[in-house]
PDB file of C-alpha atoms in Angstrom:
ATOM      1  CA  UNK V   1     -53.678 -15.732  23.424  1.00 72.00           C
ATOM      2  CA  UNK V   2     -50.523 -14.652  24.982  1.00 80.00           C
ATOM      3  CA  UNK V   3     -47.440 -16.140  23.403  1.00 90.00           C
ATOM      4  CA  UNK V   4     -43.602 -16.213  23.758  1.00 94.00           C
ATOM      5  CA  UNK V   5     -41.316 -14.889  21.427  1.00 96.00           C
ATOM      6  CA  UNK V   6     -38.089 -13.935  19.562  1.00 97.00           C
ATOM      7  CA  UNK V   7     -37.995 -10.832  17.791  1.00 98.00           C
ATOM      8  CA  UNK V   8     -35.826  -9.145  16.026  1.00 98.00           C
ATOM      9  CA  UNK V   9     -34.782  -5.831  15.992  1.00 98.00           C
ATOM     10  CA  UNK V  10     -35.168  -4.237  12.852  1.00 98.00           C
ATOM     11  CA  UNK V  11     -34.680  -0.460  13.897  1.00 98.00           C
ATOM     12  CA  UNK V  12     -33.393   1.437  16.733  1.00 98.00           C
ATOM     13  CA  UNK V  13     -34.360   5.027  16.510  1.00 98.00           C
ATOM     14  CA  UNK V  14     -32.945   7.245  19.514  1.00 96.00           C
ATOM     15  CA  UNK V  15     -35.138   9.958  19.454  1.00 96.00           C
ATOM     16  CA  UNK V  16     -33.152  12.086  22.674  1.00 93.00           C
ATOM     17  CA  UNK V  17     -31.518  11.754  25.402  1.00 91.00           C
ATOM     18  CA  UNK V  18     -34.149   9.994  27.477  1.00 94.00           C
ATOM     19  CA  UNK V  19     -36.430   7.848  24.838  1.00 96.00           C
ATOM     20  CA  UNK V  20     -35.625   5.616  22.130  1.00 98.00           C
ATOM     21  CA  UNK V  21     -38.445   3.795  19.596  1.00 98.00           C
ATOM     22  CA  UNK V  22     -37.706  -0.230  19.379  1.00 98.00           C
ATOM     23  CA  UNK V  23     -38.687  -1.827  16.137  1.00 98.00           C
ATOM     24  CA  UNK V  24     -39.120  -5.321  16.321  1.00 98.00           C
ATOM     25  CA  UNK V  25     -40.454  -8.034  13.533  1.00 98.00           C
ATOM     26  CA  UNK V  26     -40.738 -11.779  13.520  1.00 97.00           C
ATOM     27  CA  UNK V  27     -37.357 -13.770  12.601  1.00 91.00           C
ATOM     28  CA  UNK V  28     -39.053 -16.214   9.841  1.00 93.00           C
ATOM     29  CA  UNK V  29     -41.104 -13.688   8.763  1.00 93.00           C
ATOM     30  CA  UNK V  30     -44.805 -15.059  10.440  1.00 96.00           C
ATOM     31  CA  UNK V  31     -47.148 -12.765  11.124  1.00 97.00           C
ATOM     32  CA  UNK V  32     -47.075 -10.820  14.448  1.00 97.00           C
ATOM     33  CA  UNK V  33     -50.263 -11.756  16.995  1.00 96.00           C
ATOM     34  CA  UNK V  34     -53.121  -9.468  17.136  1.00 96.00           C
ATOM     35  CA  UNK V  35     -52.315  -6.637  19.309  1.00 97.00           C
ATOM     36  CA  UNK V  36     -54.955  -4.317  20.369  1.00 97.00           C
ATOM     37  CA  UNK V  37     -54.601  -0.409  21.589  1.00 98.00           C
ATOM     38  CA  UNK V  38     -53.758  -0.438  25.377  1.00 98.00           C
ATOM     39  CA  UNK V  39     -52.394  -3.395  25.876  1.00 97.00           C
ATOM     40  CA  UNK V  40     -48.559  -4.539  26.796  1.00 97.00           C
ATOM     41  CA  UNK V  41     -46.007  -7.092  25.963  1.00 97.00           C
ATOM     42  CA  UNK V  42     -43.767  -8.316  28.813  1.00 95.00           C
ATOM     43  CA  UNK V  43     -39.443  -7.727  27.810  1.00 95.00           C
ATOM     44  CA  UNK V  44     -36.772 -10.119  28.926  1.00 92.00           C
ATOM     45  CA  UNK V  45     -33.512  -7.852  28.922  1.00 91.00           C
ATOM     46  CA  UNK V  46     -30.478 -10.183  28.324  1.00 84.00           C
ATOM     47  CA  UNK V  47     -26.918  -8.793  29.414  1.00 77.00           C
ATOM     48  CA  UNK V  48     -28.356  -7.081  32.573  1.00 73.00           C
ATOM     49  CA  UNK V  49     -27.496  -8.682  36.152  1.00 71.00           C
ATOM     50  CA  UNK V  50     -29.812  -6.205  37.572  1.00 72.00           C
ATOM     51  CA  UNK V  51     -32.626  -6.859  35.880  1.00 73.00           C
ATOM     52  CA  UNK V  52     -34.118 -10.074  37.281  1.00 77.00           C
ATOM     53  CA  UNK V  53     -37.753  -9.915  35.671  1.00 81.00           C
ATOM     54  CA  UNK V  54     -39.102  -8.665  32.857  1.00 87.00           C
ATOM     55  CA  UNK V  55     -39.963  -4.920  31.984  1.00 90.00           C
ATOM     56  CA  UNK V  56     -43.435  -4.091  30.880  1.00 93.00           C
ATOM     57  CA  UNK V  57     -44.011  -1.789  27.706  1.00 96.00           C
ATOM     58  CA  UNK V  58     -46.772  -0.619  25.937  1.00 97.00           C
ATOM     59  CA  UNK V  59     -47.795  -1.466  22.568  1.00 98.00           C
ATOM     60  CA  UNK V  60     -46.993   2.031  20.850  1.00 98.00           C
ATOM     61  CA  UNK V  61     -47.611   0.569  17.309  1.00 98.00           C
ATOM     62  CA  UNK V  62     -48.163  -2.280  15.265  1.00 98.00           C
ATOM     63  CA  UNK V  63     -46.971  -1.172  11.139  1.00 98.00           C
ATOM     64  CA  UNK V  64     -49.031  -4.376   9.590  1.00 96.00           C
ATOM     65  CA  UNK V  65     -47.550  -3.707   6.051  1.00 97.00           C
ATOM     66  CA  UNK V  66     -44.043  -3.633   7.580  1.00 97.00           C
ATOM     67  CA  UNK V  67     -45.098  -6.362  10.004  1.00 98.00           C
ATOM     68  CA  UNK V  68     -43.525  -4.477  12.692  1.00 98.00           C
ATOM     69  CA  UNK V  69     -43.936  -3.903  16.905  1.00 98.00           C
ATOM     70  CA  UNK V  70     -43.405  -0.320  18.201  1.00 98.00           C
ATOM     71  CA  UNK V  71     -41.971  -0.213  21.455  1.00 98.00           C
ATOM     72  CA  UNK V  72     -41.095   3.550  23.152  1.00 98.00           C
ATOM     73  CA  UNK V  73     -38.706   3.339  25.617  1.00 97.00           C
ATOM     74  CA  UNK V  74     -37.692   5.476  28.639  1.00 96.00           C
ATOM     75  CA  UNK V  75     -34.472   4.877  29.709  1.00 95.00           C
ATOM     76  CA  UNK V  76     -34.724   4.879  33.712  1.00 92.00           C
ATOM     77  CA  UNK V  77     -33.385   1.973  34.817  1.00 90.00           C
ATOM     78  CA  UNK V  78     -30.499  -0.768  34.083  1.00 90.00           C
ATOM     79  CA  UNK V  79     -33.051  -2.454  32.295  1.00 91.00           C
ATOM     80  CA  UNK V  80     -34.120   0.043  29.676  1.00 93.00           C
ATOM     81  CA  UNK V  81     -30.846   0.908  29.187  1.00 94.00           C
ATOM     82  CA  UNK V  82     -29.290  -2.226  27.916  1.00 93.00           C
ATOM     83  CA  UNK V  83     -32.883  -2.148  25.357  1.00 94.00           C
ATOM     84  CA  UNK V  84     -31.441   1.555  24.119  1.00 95.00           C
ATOM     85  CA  UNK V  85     -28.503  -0.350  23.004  1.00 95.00           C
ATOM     86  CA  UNK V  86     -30.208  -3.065  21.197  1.00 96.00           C
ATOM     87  CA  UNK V  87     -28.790  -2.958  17.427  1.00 97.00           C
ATOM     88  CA  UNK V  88     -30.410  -4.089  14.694  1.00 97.00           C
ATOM     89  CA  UNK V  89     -30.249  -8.003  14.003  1.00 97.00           C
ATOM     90  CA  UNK V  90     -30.755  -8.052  17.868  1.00 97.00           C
ATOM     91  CA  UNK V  91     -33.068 -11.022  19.191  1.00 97.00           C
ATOM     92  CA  UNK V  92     -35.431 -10.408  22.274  1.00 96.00           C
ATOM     93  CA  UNK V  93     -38.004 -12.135  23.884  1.00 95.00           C
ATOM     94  CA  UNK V  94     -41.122 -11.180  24.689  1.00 96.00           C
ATOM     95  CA  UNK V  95     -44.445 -12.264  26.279  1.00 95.00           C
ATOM     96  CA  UNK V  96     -47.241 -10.971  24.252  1.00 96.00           C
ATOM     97  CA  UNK V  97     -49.693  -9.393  24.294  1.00 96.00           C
ATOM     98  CA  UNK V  98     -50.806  -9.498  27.705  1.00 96.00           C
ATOM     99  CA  UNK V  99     -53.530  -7.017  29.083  1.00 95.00           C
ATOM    100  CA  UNK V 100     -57.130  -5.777  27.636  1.00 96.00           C
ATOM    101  CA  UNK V 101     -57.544  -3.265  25.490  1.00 97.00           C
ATOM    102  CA  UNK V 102     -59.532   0.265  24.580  1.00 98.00           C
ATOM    103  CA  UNK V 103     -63.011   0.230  23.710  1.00 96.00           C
ATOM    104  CA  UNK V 104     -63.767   1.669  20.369  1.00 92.00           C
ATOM    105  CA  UNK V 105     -67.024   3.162  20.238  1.00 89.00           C
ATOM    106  CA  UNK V 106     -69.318   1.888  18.142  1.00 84.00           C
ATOM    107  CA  UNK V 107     -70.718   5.047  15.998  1.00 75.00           C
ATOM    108  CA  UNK V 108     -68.891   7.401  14.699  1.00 70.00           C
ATOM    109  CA  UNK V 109     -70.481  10.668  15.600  1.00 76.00           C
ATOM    110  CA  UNK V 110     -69.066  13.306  18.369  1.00 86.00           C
ATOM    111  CA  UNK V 111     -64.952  14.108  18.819  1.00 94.00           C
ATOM    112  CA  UNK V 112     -62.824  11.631  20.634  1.00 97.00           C
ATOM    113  CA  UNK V 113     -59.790  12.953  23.264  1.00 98.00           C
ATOM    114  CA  UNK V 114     -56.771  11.010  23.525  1.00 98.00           C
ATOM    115  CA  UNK V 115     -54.337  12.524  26.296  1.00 98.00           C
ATOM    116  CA  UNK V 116     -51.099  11.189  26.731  1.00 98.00           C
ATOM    117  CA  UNK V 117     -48.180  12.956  29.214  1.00 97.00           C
ATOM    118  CA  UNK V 118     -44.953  11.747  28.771  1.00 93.00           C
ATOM    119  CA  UNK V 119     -44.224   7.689  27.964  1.00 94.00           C
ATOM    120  CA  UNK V 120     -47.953   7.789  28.628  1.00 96.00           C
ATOM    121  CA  UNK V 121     -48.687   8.880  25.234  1.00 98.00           C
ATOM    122  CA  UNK V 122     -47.331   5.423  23.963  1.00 98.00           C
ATOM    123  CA  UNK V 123     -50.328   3.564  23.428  1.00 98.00           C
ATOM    124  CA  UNK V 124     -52.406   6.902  22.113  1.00 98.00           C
ATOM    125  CA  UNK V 125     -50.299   6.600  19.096  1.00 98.00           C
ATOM    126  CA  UNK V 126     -51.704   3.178  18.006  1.00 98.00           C
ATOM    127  CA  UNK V 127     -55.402   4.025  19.364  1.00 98.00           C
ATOM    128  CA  UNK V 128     -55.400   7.013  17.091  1.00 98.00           C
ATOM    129  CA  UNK V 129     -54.227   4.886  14.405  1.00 98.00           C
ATOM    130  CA  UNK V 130     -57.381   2.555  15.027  1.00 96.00           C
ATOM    131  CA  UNK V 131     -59.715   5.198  15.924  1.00 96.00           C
ATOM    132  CA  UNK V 132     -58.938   6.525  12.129  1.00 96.00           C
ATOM    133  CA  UNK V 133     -59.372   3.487  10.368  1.00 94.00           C
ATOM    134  CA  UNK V 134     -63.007   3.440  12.256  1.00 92.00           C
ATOM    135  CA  UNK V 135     -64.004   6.491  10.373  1.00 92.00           C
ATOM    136  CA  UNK V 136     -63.208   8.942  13.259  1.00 93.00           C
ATOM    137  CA  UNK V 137     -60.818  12.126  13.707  1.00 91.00           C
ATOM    138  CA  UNK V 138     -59.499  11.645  16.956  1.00 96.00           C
ATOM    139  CA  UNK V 139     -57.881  14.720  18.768  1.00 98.00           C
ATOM    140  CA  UNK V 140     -54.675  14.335  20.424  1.00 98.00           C
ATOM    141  CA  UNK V 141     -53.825  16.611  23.742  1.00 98.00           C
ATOM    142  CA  UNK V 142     -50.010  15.575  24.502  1.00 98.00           C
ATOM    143  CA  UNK V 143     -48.175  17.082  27.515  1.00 98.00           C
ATOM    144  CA  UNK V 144     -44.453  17.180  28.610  1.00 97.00           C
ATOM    145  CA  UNK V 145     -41.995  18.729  30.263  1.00 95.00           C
ATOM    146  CA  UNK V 146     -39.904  20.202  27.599  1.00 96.00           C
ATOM    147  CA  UNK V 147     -40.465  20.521  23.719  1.00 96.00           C
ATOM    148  CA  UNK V 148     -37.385  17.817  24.175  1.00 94.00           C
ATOM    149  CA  UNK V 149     -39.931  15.473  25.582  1.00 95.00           C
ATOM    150  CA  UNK V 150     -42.677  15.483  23.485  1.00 97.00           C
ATOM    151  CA  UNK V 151     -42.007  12.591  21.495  1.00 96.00           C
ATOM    152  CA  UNK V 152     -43.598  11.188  17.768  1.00 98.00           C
ATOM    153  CA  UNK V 153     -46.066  14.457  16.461  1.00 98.00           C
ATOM    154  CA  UNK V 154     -44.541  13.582  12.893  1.00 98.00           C
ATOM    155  CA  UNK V 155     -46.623  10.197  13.766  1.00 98.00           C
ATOM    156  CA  UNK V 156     -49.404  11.639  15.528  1.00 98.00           C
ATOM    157  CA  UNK V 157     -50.689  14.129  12.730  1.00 98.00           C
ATOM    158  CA  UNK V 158     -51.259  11.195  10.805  1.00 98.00           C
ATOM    159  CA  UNK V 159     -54.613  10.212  12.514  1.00 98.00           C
ATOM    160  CA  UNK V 160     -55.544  14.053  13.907  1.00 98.00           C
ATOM    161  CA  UNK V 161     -55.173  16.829  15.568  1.00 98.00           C
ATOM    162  CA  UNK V 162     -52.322  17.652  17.632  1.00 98.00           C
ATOM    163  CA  UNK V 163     -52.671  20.056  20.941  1.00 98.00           C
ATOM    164  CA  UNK V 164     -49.493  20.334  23.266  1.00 98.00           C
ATOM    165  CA  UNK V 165     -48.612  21.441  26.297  1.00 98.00           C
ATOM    166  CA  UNK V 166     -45.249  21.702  28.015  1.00 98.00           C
ATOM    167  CA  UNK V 167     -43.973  22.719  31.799  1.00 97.00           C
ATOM    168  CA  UNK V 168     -41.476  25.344  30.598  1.00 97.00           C
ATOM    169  CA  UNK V 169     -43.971  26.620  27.520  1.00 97.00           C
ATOM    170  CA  UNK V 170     -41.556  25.941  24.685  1.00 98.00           C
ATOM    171  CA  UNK V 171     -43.865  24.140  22.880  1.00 98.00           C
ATOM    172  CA  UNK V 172     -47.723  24.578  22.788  1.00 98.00           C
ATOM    173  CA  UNK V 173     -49.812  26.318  25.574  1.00 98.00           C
ATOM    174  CA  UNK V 174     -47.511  26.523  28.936  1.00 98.00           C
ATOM    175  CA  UNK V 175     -48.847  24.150  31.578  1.00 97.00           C
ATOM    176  CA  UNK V 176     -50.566  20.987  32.227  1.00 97.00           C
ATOM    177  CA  UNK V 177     -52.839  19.111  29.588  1.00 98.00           C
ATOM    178  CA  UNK V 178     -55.587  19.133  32.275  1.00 97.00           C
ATOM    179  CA  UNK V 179     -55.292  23.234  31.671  1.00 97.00           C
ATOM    180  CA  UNK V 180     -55.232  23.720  27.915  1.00 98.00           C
ATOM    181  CA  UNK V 181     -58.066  25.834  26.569  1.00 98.00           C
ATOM    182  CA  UNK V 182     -58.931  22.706  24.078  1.00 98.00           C
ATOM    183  CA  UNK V 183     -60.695  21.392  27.034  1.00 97.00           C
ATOM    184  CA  UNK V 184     -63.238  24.670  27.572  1.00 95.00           C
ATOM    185  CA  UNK V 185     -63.417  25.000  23.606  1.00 95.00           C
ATOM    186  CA  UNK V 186     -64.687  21.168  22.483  1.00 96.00           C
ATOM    187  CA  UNK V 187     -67.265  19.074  23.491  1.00 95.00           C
ATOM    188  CA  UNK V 188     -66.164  15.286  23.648  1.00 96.00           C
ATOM    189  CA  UNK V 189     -68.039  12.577  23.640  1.00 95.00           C
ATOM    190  CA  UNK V 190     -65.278  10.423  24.919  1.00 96.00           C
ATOM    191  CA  UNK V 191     -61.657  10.315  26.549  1.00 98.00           C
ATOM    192  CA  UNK V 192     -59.003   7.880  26.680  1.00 98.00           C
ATOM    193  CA  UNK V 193     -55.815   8.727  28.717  1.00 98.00           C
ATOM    194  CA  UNK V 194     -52.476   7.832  29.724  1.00 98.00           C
ATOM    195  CA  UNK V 195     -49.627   9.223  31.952  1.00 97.00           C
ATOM    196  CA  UNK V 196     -48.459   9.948  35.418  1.00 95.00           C
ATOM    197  CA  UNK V 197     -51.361   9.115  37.716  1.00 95.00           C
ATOM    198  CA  UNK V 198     -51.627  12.796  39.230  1.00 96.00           C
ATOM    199  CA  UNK V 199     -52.671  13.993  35.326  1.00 97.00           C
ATOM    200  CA  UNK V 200     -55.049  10.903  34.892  1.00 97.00           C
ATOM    201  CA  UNK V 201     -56.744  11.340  38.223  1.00 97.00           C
ATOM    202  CA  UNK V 202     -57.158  15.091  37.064  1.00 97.00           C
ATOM    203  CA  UNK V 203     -58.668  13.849  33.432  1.00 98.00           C
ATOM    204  CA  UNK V 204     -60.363  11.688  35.323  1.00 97.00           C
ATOM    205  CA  UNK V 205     -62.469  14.155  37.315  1.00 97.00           C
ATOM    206  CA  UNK V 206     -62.631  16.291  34.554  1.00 98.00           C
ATOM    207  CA  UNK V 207     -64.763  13.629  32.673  1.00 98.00           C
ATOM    208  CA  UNK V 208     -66.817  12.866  35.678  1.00 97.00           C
ATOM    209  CA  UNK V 209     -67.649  16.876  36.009  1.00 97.00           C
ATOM    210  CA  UNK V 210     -68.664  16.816  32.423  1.00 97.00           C
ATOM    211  CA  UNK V 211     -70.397  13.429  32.003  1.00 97.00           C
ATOM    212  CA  UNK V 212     -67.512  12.460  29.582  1.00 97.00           C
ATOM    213  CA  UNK V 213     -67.284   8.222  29.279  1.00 96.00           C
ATOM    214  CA  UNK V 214     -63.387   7.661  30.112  1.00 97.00           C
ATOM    215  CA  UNK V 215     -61.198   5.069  30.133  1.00 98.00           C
ATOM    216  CA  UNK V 216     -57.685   4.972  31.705  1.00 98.00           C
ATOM    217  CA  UNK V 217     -54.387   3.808  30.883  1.00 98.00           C
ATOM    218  CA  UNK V 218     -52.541   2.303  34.279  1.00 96.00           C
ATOM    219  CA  UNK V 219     -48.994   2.341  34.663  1.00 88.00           C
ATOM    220  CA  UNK V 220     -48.213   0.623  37.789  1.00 87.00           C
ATOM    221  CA  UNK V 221     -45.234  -2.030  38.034  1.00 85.00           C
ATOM    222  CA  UNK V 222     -46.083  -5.020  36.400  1.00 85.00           C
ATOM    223  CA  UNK V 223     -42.821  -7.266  36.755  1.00 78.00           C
ATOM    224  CA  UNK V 224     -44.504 -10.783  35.956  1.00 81.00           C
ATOM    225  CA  UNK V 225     -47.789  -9.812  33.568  1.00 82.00           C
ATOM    226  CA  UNK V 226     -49.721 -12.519  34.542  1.00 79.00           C
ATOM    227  CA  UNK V 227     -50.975 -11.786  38.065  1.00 83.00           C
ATOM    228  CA  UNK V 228     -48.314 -13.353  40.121  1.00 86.00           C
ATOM    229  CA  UNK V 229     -46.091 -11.202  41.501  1.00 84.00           C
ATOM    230  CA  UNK V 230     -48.779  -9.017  42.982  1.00 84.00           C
ATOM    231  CA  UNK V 231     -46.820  -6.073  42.178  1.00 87.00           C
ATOM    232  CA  UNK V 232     -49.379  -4.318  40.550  1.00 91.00           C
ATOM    233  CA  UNK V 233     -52.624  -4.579  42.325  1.00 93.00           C
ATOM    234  CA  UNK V 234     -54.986  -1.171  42.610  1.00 91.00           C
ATOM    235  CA  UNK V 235     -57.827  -0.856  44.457  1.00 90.00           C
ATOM    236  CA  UNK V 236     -60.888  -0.290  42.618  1.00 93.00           C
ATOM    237  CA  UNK V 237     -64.752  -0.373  43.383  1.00 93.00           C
ATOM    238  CA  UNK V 238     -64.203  -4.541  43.169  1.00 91.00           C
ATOM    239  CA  UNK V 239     -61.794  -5.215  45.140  1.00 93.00           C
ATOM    240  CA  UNK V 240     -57.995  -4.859  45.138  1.00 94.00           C
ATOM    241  CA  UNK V 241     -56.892  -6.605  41.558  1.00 93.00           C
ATOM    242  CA  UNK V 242     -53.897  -7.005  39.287  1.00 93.00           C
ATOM    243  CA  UNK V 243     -53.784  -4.486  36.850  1.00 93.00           C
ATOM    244  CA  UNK V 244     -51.775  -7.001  34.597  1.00 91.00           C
ATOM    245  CA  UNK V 245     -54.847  -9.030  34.438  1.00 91.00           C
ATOM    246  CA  UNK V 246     -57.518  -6.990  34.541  1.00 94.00           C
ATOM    247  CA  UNK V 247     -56.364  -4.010  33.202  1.00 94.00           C
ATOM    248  CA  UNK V 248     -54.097  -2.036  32.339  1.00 97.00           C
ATOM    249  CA  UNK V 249     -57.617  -0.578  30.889  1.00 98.00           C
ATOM    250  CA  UNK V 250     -60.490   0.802  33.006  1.00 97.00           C
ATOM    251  CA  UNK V 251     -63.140   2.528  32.585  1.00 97.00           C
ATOM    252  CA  UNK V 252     -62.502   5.280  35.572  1.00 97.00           C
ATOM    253  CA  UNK V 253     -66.433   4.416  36.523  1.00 96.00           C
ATOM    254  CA  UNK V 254     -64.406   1.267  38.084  1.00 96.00           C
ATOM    255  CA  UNK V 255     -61.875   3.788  39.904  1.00 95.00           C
ATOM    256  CA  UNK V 256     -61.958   5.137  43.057  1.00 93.00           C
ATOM    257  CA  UNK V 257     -60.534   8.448  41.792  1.00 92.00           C
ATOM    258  CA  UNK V 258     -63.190  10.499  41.574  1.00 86.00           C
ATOM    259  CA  UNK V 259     -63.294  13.462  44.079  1.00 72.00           C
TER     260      UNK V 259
END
């Protein structure tokens, strides 16, 4: 059930230029809600005229000893700039969590891909983290533009292997994640991905071709999170629908990527 909140901020790490990690916590020191991989919270960013509704942002992690939401944030707009500046102490308020989730898989047997480019590898973080505590070894193909950009591996060795790949080649294979050699090496039973549409539409197919059970991340503007603003709808094989609602998870078998 979707609630209403004040936070606080308890840590505002800028990890470059471009991205900075939000920690937030509960004021009176409740328990967060149950937050699931893939799904978002909706922010309301105070002190910006230009910001009239509220930004969505993955769930990146949830630290249940530390009783603490992640929140990565790209700074592109008025709106995530004024949340790089939050200091700690800072209240914000968020709607939460809003959105379905990943499917975990049931058994345990065959390797699991998790591909994240850029912000998109924001909610791979806490999947992996879940995937783990399910008895798996999930393998993690991140891609970027620079080494600058690739954000979190200290965090993502913590729940499995790391691949990278970067547009310049200063970190990992050179290229696109849809062209590192992980993908003609493994076998995967299944994929979960996030990231600019172009690289999920080409993970996408690449499932498909192999017969791989995938599930996408989407990303599209989601300004109210509750299926009013229309701003988000996709066309899919039911209809045009609000990704806010009924998404941002599907499986890609519900897509009408696949060439």
């Amino acid at each position: 059930m979707k609630k209403m909140l004040d936070l606080v901020v308890t840590e505002n790490l800028q990890l470059n230029q471009t991205y900075c990690l939000l920690k937030l916590s509960t004021a009176d020191g409740a328990l967060l809600p149950d937050m699931h991989p893939g799904q978002f919270v909706e922010v309301h960013v105070s002190d910006s005229p230009a910001t009239f509704l509220r930004r969505p942002i993955s769930v990146n992690f949830i630290d249940k000893e530390k009783n603490e939401l992640w929140l990565l944030v790209q700074v592109i707009g008025d709106g995530t700039r004024r949340m790089s500046q939050y200091q700690k102490s800072d209240l914000v308020n968020l709607l939460l969590p809003l959105g379905n989730s990943f499917s975990i898989p049931d058994k345990t047997s065959g390797k699991i891909l998790l591909v994240g480019g850029g912000v998109g590898t924001a909610p791979m973080l806490y999947l992996g983290a879940e995937l783990k505590k399910r008895g798996y070894l999930p393998i993690f193909l991140l891609g970027a533009r620079s080494h600058k950009d690739l954000l979190q591996l200290d965090e993502f060795v913590k729940y499995g292997d790391v691949y990278t790949t970067t547009e310049d080649g200063s970190h990992g294979e050179k290229g696109y994640v849809i062209n590192h050699s992980i993908l003609n090496k493994e076998s995967f039973t299944q994929i979960y991905t996030c990231g600019p549409k172009p690289m999920m539409m080409a993970v996408a197919n690449y499932a498909h071709k192999n017969q791989i059970d995938c599930e996408v991340s989407l990303e599209n503007t989601m300004a109210c999170g509750f299926g009013v603003c229309l701003c988000c709808v996709e066309n899919t094989t039911k209809g045009n629908i609000c990704v806010c609602t009924e998404g941002p998870v599907f499986n890609i078998k519900d897509l009408k990527w696949i060439s």
